[in-house]
C-alpha cells in the first residue's frame, strides 16, 4: 500500500492551494454529474478534490485506504469548516456501502477493469474515470516512461467491451511551488525517477521560475493532461 509521509502531504497541499487544478476539475465534474446528490471520491488521497467537490454536491464521501491521507483530509476539513464530507478509510475493492452512491469519481485510481467492478457494485448512477493523458513522468529531469494506464488505454478497454462512454480531454496548470531551492532539491529527490547523478542544483534551477509570492518564491510549472470518461452504471455488463 502506498504510504504518505508528512513531507509528501505538505508538497501536495502547497500545490493544491496555489494552482487552479482542483477547483477547475471539480467544476467540470459538477457539470457532468449534476444530477447527483451524494458523490464518492474514490482513492481521494489527501482530499484536495473532495474539498472542491463539496462546494457542488450535498454530500461527499472521500474514500482512501491510507490512514495518513485521511488524517490530512480531516485536518483540512476542520480548518476550512466543511460540513458535508464523510471520511471513509477503506479499501474500496472490498467495501460494500449500505446505500449505493449517486455518482462516483475515480481520479487516477487503479485499472479500468477494477474501476468498472467497483462502480457496478457501489454506484447507481453516472461515474467518472479520469486518466493521465501523457506517457512520461511529469517530475523527472529526464524522460521517464510511465507504466500507468493512460486515457487511450482506458478507451481501448471500454470500446472492446462495448461500454458506452463520453470522453473529454483537458489540460490544466498543475505545478509545484517551493519555499527554497533546497526544498526543490528535496522534491526531486522524492519524485524524480531518472538518474540521480543528473539531479544537480543547476539542473533543478533551470526547471524553476520566480514568483511574486514571498512564501513560495520558486515554482515548477507543469501541465497536467487528463482524459475524462463519463459512464452510466446501467450500461455496465
PDB file of C-alpha atoms in Angstrom:
ATOM      1  CA  UNK A   1       0.000   0.000   0.000  1.00  0.00           C
ATOM      2  CA  UNK A   2       1.222   3.492  -0.824  1.00  0.00           C
ATOM      3  CA  UNK A   3       2.353   5.254   2.345  1.00  0.00           C
ATOM      4  CA  UNK A   4       2.006   9.010   2.736  1.00  0.00           C
ATOM      5  CA  UNK A   5       4.609  10.947   4.704  1.00  0.00           C
ATOM      6  CA  UNK A   6       4.078  14.413   6.166  1.00  0.00           C
ATOM      7  CA  UNK A   7       6.592  15.731   3.665  1.00  0.00           C
ATOM      8  CA  UNK A   8       4.551  14.375   0.757  1.00  0.00           C
ATOM      9  CA  UNK A   9       1.359  15.779   2.251  1.00  0.00           C
ATOM     10  CA  UNK A  10       2.948  19.213   2.590  1.00  0.00           C
ATOM     11  CA  UNK A  11       4.155  19.239  -1.014  1.00  0.00           C
ATOM     12  CA  UNK A  12       0.777  18.193  -2.377  1.00  0.00           C
ATOM     13  CA  UNK A  13      -1.111  20.612  -0.141  1.00  0.00           C
ATOM     14  CA  UNK A  14       1.043  23.530  -1.273  1.00  0.00           C
ATOM     15  CA  UNK A  15       0.382  22.643  -4.914  1.00  0.00           C
ATOM     16  CA  UNK A  16      -3.359  22.231  -4.321  1.00  0.00           C
ATOM     17  CA  UNK A  17      -3.602  25.606  -2.585  1.00  0.00           C
ATOM     18  CA  UNK A  18      -1.707  27.515  -5.276  1.00  0.00           C
ATOM     19  CA  UNK A  19      -2.955  26.107  -8.576  1.00  0.00           C
ATOM     20  CA  UNK A  20      -6.416  26.040 -10.141  1.00  0.00           C
ATOM     21  CA  UNK A  21      -6.304  22.345 -10.988  1.00  0.00           C
ATOM     22  CA  UNK A  22      -8.674  21.023  -8.334  1.00  0.00           C
ATOM     23  CA  UNK A  23     -11.230  23.878  -8.489  1.00  0.00           C
ATOM     24  CA  UNK A  24     -11.438  23.601 -12.274  1.00  0.00           C
ATOM     25  CA  UNK A  25     -11.623  19.816 -12.228  1.00  0.00           C
ATOM     26  CA  UNK A  26     -14.366  19.857  -9.587  1.00  0.00           C
ATOM     27  CA  UNK A  27     -16.368  22.381 -11.596  1.00  0.00           C
ATOM     28  CA  UNK A  28     -16.108  20.183 -14.677  1.00  0.00           C
ATOM     29  CA  UNK A  29     -17.209  17.121 -12.726  1.00  0.00           C
ATOM     30  CA  UNK A  30     -20.121  19.020 -11.220  1.00  0.00           C
ATOM     31  CA  UNK A  31     -21.324  19.843 -14.725  1.00  0.00           C
ATOM     32  CA  UNK A  32     -21.044  16.215 -15.866  1.00  0.00           C
ATOM     33  CA  UNK A  33     -22.615  14.689 -12.740  1.00  0.00           C
ATOM     34  CA  UNK A  34     -25.107  17.438 -11.981  1.00  0.00           C
ATOM     35  CA  UNK A  35     -27.997  15.103 -11.114  1.00  0.00           C
ATOM     36  CA  UNK A  36     -26.124  13.535  -8.172  1.00  0.00           C
ATOM     37  CA  UNK A  37     -26.611  14.451  -4.536  1.00  0.00           C
ATOM     38  CA  UNK A  38     -24.180  12.064  -2.845  1.00  0.00           C
ATOM     39  CA  UNK A  39     -20.856  11.506  -4.632  1.00  0.00           C
ATOM     40  CA  UNK A  40     -17.895   9.319  -3.720  1.00  0.00           C
ATOM     41  CA  UNK A  41     -14.346  10.474  -4.438  1.00  0.00           C
ATOM     42  CA  UNK A  42     -12.650   7.081  -4.742  1.00  0.00           C
ATOM     43  CA  UNK A  43      -8.997   6.950  -3.749  1.00  0.00           C
ATOM     44  CA  UNK A  44      -9.135  10.572  -2.673  1.00  0.00           C
ATOM     45  CA  UNK A  45      -5.634  10.810  -1.197  1.00  0.00           C
ATOM     46  CA  UNK A  46      -5.409  13.913   0.997  1.00  0.00           C
ATOM     47  CA  UNK A  47      -8.780  15.033  -0.337  1.00  0.00           C
ATOM     48  CA  UNK A  48      -7.930  18.121  -2.387  1.00  0.00           C
ATOM     49  CA  UNK A  49     -10.557  17.197  -4.978  1.00  0.00           C
ATOM     50  CA  UNK A  50     -13.080  16.170  -2.312  1.00  0.00           C
ATOM     51  CA  UNK A  51     -12.866  19.608  -0.705  1.00  0.00           C
ATOM     52  CA  UNK A  52     -13.708  21.252  -4.020  1.00  0.00           C
ATOM     53  CA  UNK A  53     -16.486  18.780  -4.859  1.00  0.00           C
ATOM     54  CA  UNK A  54     -18.105  19.656  -1.532  1.00  0.00           C
ATOM     55  CA  UNK A  55     -18.956  23.067  -2.997  1.00  0.00           C
ATOM     56  CA  UNK A  56     -21.227  21.458  -5.610  1.00  0.00           C
ATOM     57  CA  UNK A  57     -22.744  18.331  -4.039  1.00  0.00           C
ATOM     58  CA  UNK A  58     -24.906  17.855  -0.956  1.00  0.00           C
ATOM     59  CA  UNK A  59     -22.701  15.081   0.389  1.00  0.00           C
ATOM     60  CA  UNK A  60     -19.230  13.824  -0.484  1.00  0.00           C
ATOM     61  CA  UNK A  61     -17.743  10.557   0.722  1.00  0.00           C
ATOM     62  CA  UNK A  62     -13.965  10.839   0.496  1.00  0.00           C
ATOM     63  CA  UNK A  63     -12.588   7.300   0.448  1.00  0.00           C
ATOM     64  CA  UNK A  64      -8.998   6.130   0.730  1.00  0.00           C
ATOM     65  CA  UNK A  65      -7.305   3.182   2.372  1.00  0.00           C
ATOM     66  CA  UNK A  66      -4.470   5.310   3.779  1.00  0.00           C
ATOM     67  CA  UNK A  67      -4.937   6.440   7.413  1.00  0.00           C
ATOM     68  CA  UNK A  68      -2.272   9.107   6.858  1.00  0.00           C
ATOM     69  CA  UNK A  69      -4.161  10.576   3.914  1.00  0.00           C
ATOM     70  CA  UNK A  70      -7.426  10.556   5.862  1.00  0.00           C
ATOM     71  CA  UNK A  71      -5.766  12.313   8.791  1.00  0.00           C
ATOM     72  CA  UNK A  72      -4.571  15.073   6.447  1.00  0.00           C
ATOM     73  CA  UNK A  73      -8.060  15.447   4.994  1.00  0.00           C
ATOM     74  CA  UNK A  74      -9.692  15.638   8.417  1.00  0.00           C
ATOM     75  CA  UNK A  75      -7.284  18.408   9.321  1.00  0.00           C
ATOM     76  CA  UNK A  76      -8.237  20.331   6.162  1.00  0.00           C
ATOM     77  CA  UNK A  77     -11.942  19.796   6.828  1.00  0.00           C
ATOM     78  CA  UNK A  78     -11.590  21.195  10.325  1.00  0.00           C
ATOM     79  CA  UNK A  79      -9.503  24.137   9.138  1.00  0.00           C
ATOM     80  CA  UNK A  80     -11.972  25.045   6.374  1.00  0.00           C
ATOM     81  CA  UNK A  81     -15.044  24.187   8.470  1.00  0.00           C
ATOM     82  CA  UNK A  82     -16.537  21.959   5.771  1.00  0.00           C
ATOM     83  CA  UNK A  83     -19.596  20.086   6.993  1.00  0.00           C
ATOM     84  CA  UNK A  84     -20.638  17.798   4.130  1.00  0.00           C
ATOM     85  CA  UNK A  85     -17.634  15.475   3.695  1.00  0.00           C
ATOM     86  CA  UNK A  86     -17.630  11.970   5.187  1.00  0.00           C
ATOM     87  CA  UNK A  87     -14.140  10.448   5.550  1.00  0.00           C
ATOM     88  CA  UNK A  88     -14.040   6.737   4.784  1.00  0.00           C
ATOM     89  CA  UNK A  89     -10.848   4.798   5.468  1.00  0.00           C
ATOM     90  CA  UNK A  90     -11.405   1.671   3.429  1.00  0.00           C
ATOM     91  CA  UNK A  91     -10.200  -0.463   0.559  1.00  0.00           C
ATOM     92  CA  UNK A  92     -12.962   0.122  -1.981  1.00  0.00           C
ATOM     93  CA  UNK A  93     -12.270  -3.183  -3.722  1.00  0.00           C
ATOM     94  CA  UNK A  94     -13.666  -4.893  -0.605  1.00  0.00           C
ATOM     95  CA  UNK A  95     -16.175  -2.265   0.521  1.00  0.00           C
ATOM     96  CA  UNK A  96     -19.958  -2.555   0.375  1.00  0.00           C
ATOM     97  CA  UNK A  97     -21.879   0.676   1.119  1.00  0.00           C
ATOM     98  CA  UNK A  98     -25.198   0.435   2.938  1.00  0.00           C
ATOM     99  CA  UNK A  99     -26.672   2.501   0.119  1.00  0.00           C
ATOM    100  CA  UNK A 100     -25.158   2.969  -3.323  1.00  0.00           C
ATOM    101  CA  UNK A 101     -23.659   6.343  -4.182  1.00  0.00           C
ATOM    102  CA  UNK A 102     -25.460   8.573  -6.671  1.00  0.00           C
ATOM    103  CA  UNK A 103     -22.182   9.098  -8.513  1.00  0.00           C
ATOM    104  CA  UNK A 104     -18.504   8.229  -8.178  1.00  0.00           C
ATOM    105  CA  UNK A 105     -15.231   9.775  -9.300  1.00  0.00           C
ATOM    106  CA  UNK A 106     -12.167   7.629  -9.940  1.00  0.00           C
ATOM    107  CA  UNK A 107      -9.342  10.119 -10.406  1.00  0.00           C
ATOM    108  CA  UNK A 108      -6.061   8.300 -11.152  1.00  0.00           C
ATOM    109  CA  UNK A 109      -7.483   5.290  -9.325  1.00  0.00           C
ATOM    110  CA  UNK A 110      -6.476   1.761 -10.266  1.00  0.00           C
ATOM    111  CA  UNK A 111      -7.014  -0.090 -13.523  1.00  0.00           C
ATOM    112  CA  UNK A 112     -10.085   0.313 -15.713  1.00  0.00           C
ATOM    113  CA  UNK A 113     -11.385  -3.223 -15.135  1.00  0.00           C
ATOM    114  CA  UNK A 114     -11.092  -2.719 -11.379  1.00  0.00           C
ATOM    115  CA  UNK A 115     -12.957   0.587 -11.596  1.00  0.00           C
ATOM    116  CA  UNK A 116     -15.806  -0.965 -13.579  1.00  0.00           C
ATOM    117  CA  UNK A 117     -16.226  -3.719 -10.970  1.00  0.00           C
ATOM    118  CA  UNK A 118     -16.333  -1.238  -8.091  1.00  0.00           C
ATOM    119  CA  UNK A 119     -18.696   1.147  -9.893  1.00  0.00           C
ATOM    120  CA  UNK A 120     -21.179  -1.612 -10.695  1.00  0.00           C
ATOM    121  CA  UNK A 121     -21.346  -2.667  -7.035  1.00  0.00           C
ATOM    122  CA  UNK A 122     -21.302   0.737  -5.376  1.00  0.00           C
ATOM    123  CA  UNK A 123     -22.828   3.307  -7.774  1.00  0.00           C
ATOM    124  CA  UNK A 124     -26.372   3.650  -9.025  1.00  0.00           C
ATOM    125  CA  UNK A 125     -25.868   6.492 -11.489  1.00  0.00           C
ATOM    126  CA  UNK A 126     -23.106   8.005 -13.559  1.00  0.00           C
ATOM    127  CA  UNK A 127     -19.439   7.844 -12.729  1.00  0.00           C
ATOM    128  CA  UNK A 128     -16.274   9.492 -13.973  1.00  0.00           C
ATOM    129  CA  UNK A 129     -12.947   7.881 -14.773  1.00  0.00           C
ATOM    130  CA  UNK A 130     -10.014  10.281 -15.012  1.00  0.00           C
ATOM    131  CA  UNK A 131      -6.787   9.008 -16.530  1.00  0.00           C
ATOM    132  CA  UNK A 132      -3.437  10.524 -17.374  1.00  0.00           C
ATOM    133  CA  UNK A 133      -3.280  11.689 -20.954  1.00  0.00           C
ATOM    134  CA  UNK A 134       0.515  11.565 -21.078  1.00  0.00           C
ATOM    135  CA  UNK A 135       3.113   8.813 -21.154  1.00  0.00           C
ATOM    136  CA  UNK A 136       6.134  10.329 -19.414  1.00  0.00           C
ATOM    137  CA  UNK A 137       6.631  11.178 -15.752  1.00  0.00           C
ATOM    138  CA  UNK A 138       5.929  14.859 -15.126  1.00  0.00           C
ATOM    139  CA  UNK A 139       8.519  15.390 -12.401  1.00  0.00           C
ATOM    140  CA  UNK A 140      11.625  13.731 -13.794  1.00  0.00           C
ATOM    141  CA  UNK A 141      14.533  15.758 -15.134  1.00  0.00           C
ATOM    142  CA  UNK A 142      14.957  13.293 -17.990  1.00  0.00           C
ATOM    143  CA  UNK A 143      12.250  11.456 -19.917  1.00  0.00           C
ATOM    144  CA  UNK A 144      10.964   8.501 -17.924  1.00  0.00           C
ATOM    145  CA  UNK A 145       8.123   6.472 -19.421  1.00  0.00           C
ATOM    146  CA  UNK A 146       5.208   5.676 -17.134  1.00  0.00           C
ATOM    147  CA  UNK A 147       3.823   2.190 -16.695  1.00  0.00           C
ATOM    148  CA  UNK A 148       0.428   3.582 -15.631  1.00  0.00           C
ATOM    149  CA  UNK A 149      -2.709   3.020 -17.665  1.00  0.00           C
ATOM    150  CA  UNK A 150      -3.369   6.051 -19.881  1.00  0.00           C
ATOM    151  CA  UNK A 151      -6.596   7.587 -21.161  1.00  0.00           C
ATOM    152  CA  UNK A 152      -6.084   5.882 -24.524  1.00  0.00           C
ATOM    153  CA  UNK A 153      -5.639   2.527 -22.772  1.00  0.00           C
ATOM    154  CA  UNK A 154      -8.896   3.116 -20.904  1.00  0.00           C
ATOM    155  CA  UNK A 155     -10.730   3.999 -24.099  1.00  0.00           C
ATOM    156  CA  UNK A 156      -9.495   0.836 -25.802  1.00  0.00           C
ATOM    157  CA  UNK A 157     -10.796  -1.325 -22.946  1.00  0.00           C
ATOM    158  CA  UNK A 158     -14.205   0.381 -22.933  1.00  0.00           C
ATOM    159  CA  UNK A 159     -14.545   0.044 -26.701  1.00  0.00           C
ATOM    160  CA  UNK A 160     -13.516  -3.630 -26.645  1.00  0.00           C
ATOM    161  CA  UNK A 161     -16.157  -4.327 -24.009  1.00  0.00           C
ATOM    162  CA  UNK A 162     -18.806  -2.336 -25.879  1.00  0.00           C
ATOM    163  CA  UNK A 163     -19.473   0.020 -22.953  1.00  0.00           C
ATOM    164  CA  UNK A 164     -20.881   3.435 -23.951  1.00  0.00           C
ATOM    165  CA  UNK A 165     -18.957   6.473 -22.735  1.00  0.00           C
ATOM    166  CA  UNK A 166     -18.207  10.079 -23.473  1.00  0.00           C
ATOM    167  CA  UNK A 167     -14.654  11.370 -23.364  1.00  0.00           C
ATOM    168  CA  UNK A 168     -13.336  14.866 -22.823  1.00  0.00           C
ATOM    169  CA  UNK A 169      -9.662  15.807 -22.754  1.00  0.00           C
ATOM    170  CA  UNK A 170      -8.437  18.778 -20.753  1.00  0.00           C
ATOM    171  CA  UNK A 171      -5.114  20.416 -19.880  1.00  0.00           C
ATOM    172  CA  UNK A 172      -4.675  22.172 -16.532  1.00  0.00           C
ATOM    173  CA  UNK A 173      -1.757  24.012 -14.992  1.00  0.00           C
ATOM    174  CA  UNK A 174      -0.655  21.918 -12.013  1.00  0.00           C
ATOM    175  CA  UNK A 175       2.908  22.643 -10.993  1.00  0.00           C
ATOM    176  CA  UNK A 176       4.705  22.735  -7.677  1.00  0.00           C
ATOM    177  CA  UNK A 177       5.602  25.784  -5.534  1.00  0.00           C
ATOM    178  CA  UNK A 178       8.710  25.836  -3.358  1.00  0.00           C
ATOM    179  CA  UNK A 179       9.874  27.859  -0.389  1.00  0.00           C
ATOM    180  CA  UNK A 180      13.547  27.468  -1.336  1.00  0.00           C
ATOM    181  CA  UNK A 181      15.976  25.844  -3.743  1.00  0.00           C
ATOM    182  CA  UNK A 182      16.761  23.323  -1.037  1.00  0.00           C
ATOM    183  CA  UNK A 183      13.091  22.341  -0.883  1.00  0.00           C
ATOM    184  CA  UNK A 184      13.020  21.990  -4.660  1.00  0.00           C
ATOM    185  CA  UNK A 185      16.051  19.720  -4.495  1.00  0.00           C
ATOM    186  CA  UNK A 186      14.292  17.578  -1.896  1.00  0.00           C
ATOM    187  CA  UNK A 187      11.180  17.366  -4.081  1.00  0.00           C
ATOM    188  CA  UNK A 188      13.190  15.994  -6.979  1.00  0.00           C
ATOM    189  CA  UNK A 189      14.905  13.530  -4.636  1.00  0.00           C
ATOM    190  CA  UNK A 190      11.456  12.187  -3.784  1.00  0.00           C
ATOM    191  CA  UNK A 191       9.819  12.232  -7.209  1.00  0.00           C
ATOM    192  CA  UNK A 192      12.481  12.217  -9.934  1.00  0.00           C
ATOM    193  CA  UNK A 193      12.619   8.699 -11.359  1.00  0.00           C
ATOM    194  CA  UNK A 194      15.674   9.314 -13.514  1.00  0.00           C
ATOM    195  CA  UNK A 195      19.410   9.188 -12.945  1.00  0.00           C
ATOM    196  CA  UNK A 196      20.264  10.686  -9.546  1.00  0.00           C
ATOM    197  CA  UNK A 197      23.589  11.833 -10.942  1.00  0.00           C
ATOM    198  CA  UNK A 198      21.779  14.325 -13.189  1.00  0.00           C
ATOM    199  CA  UNK A 199      19.937  15.852 -10.235  1.00  0.00           C
ATOM    200  CA  UNK A 200      22.231  18.823  -9.678  1.00  0.00           C
ATOM    201  CA  UNK A 201      21.246  22.189  -8.253  1.00  0.00           C
ATOM    202  CA  UNK A 202      21.849  23.852 -11.627  1.00  0.00           C
ATOM    203  CA  UNK A 203      19.622  21.294 -13.349  1.00  0.00           C
ATOM    204  CA  UNK A 204      16.837  21.886 -10.826  1.00  0.00           C
ATOM    205  CA  UNK A 205      17.169  25.678 -11.016  1.00  0.00           C
ATOM    206  CA  UNK A 206      16.681  25.533 -14.785  1.00  0.00           C
ATOM    207  CA  UNK A 207      13.260  23.949 -14.231  1.00  0.00           C
ATOM    208  CA  UNK A 208      12.010  26.737 -11.956  1.00  0.00           C
ATOM    209  CA  UNK A 209      10.552  30.200 -12.432  1.00  0.00           C
ATOM    210  CA  UNK A 210      10.494  33.047  -9.927  1.00  0.00           C
ATOM    211  CA  UNK A 211       7.174  34.170  -8.444  1.00  0.00           C
ATOM    212  CA  UNK A 212       5.829  37.206  -6.587  1.00  0.00           C
ATOM    213  CA  UNK A 213       4.861  35.039  -3.613  1.00  0.00           C
ATOM    214  CA  UNK A 214       7.267  35.744  -0.719  1.00  0.00           C
ATOM    215  CA  UNK A 215       6.334  32.450   0.945  1.00  0.00           C
ATOM    216  CA  UNK A 216       6.883  30.361  -2.184  1.00  0.00           C
ATOM    217  CA  UNK A 217       9.279  32.339  -4.415  1.00  0.00           C
ATOM    218  CA  UNK A 218      10.012  29.390  -6.752  1.00  0.00           C
ATOM    219  CA  UNK A 219       7.595  27.496  -8.956  1.00  0.00           C
ATOM    220  CA  UNK A 220       7.946  24.403 -11.129  1.00  0.00           C
ATOM    221  CA  UNK A 221       5.489  24.990 -13.998  1.00  0.00           C
ATOM    222  CA  UNK A 222       3.857  21.796 -15.233  1.00  0.00           C
ATOM    223  CA  UNK A 223       0.743  20.974 -17.217  1.00  0.00           C
ATOM    224  CA  UNK A 224      -1.472  18.049 -16.293  1.00  0.00           C
ATOM    225  CA  UNK A 225      -3.219  16.489 -19.277  1.00  0.00           C
ATOM    226  CA  UNK A 226      -6.215  14.330 -18.461  1.00  0.00           C
ATOM    227  CA  UNK A 227      -8.785  12.243 -20.240  1.00  0.00           C
ATOM    228  CA  UNK A 228     -12.185  12.224 -18.518  1.00  0.00           C
ATOM    229  CA  UNK A 229     -14.692   9.455 -19.240  1.00  0.00           C
ATOM    230  CA  UNK A 230     -18.329   9.658 -18.162  1.00  0.00           C
ATOM    231  CA  UNK A 231     -20.208   6.354 -17.938  1.00  0.00           C
ATOM    232  CA  UNK A 232     -23.516   5.103 -16.595  1.00  0.00           C
ATOM    233  CA  UNK A 233     -23.722   2.030 -14.373  1.00  0.00           C
ATOM    234  CA  UNK A 234     -26.848   0.966 -16.275  1.00  0.00           C
ATOM    235  CA  UNK A 235     -24.631   0.331 -19.281  1.00  0.00           C
ATOM    236  CA  UNK A 236     -22.228  -1.990 -17.487  1.00  0.00           C
ATOM    237  CA  UNK A 237     -22.499  -5.692 -18.327  1.00  0.00           C
TER     238      UNK A 237
END
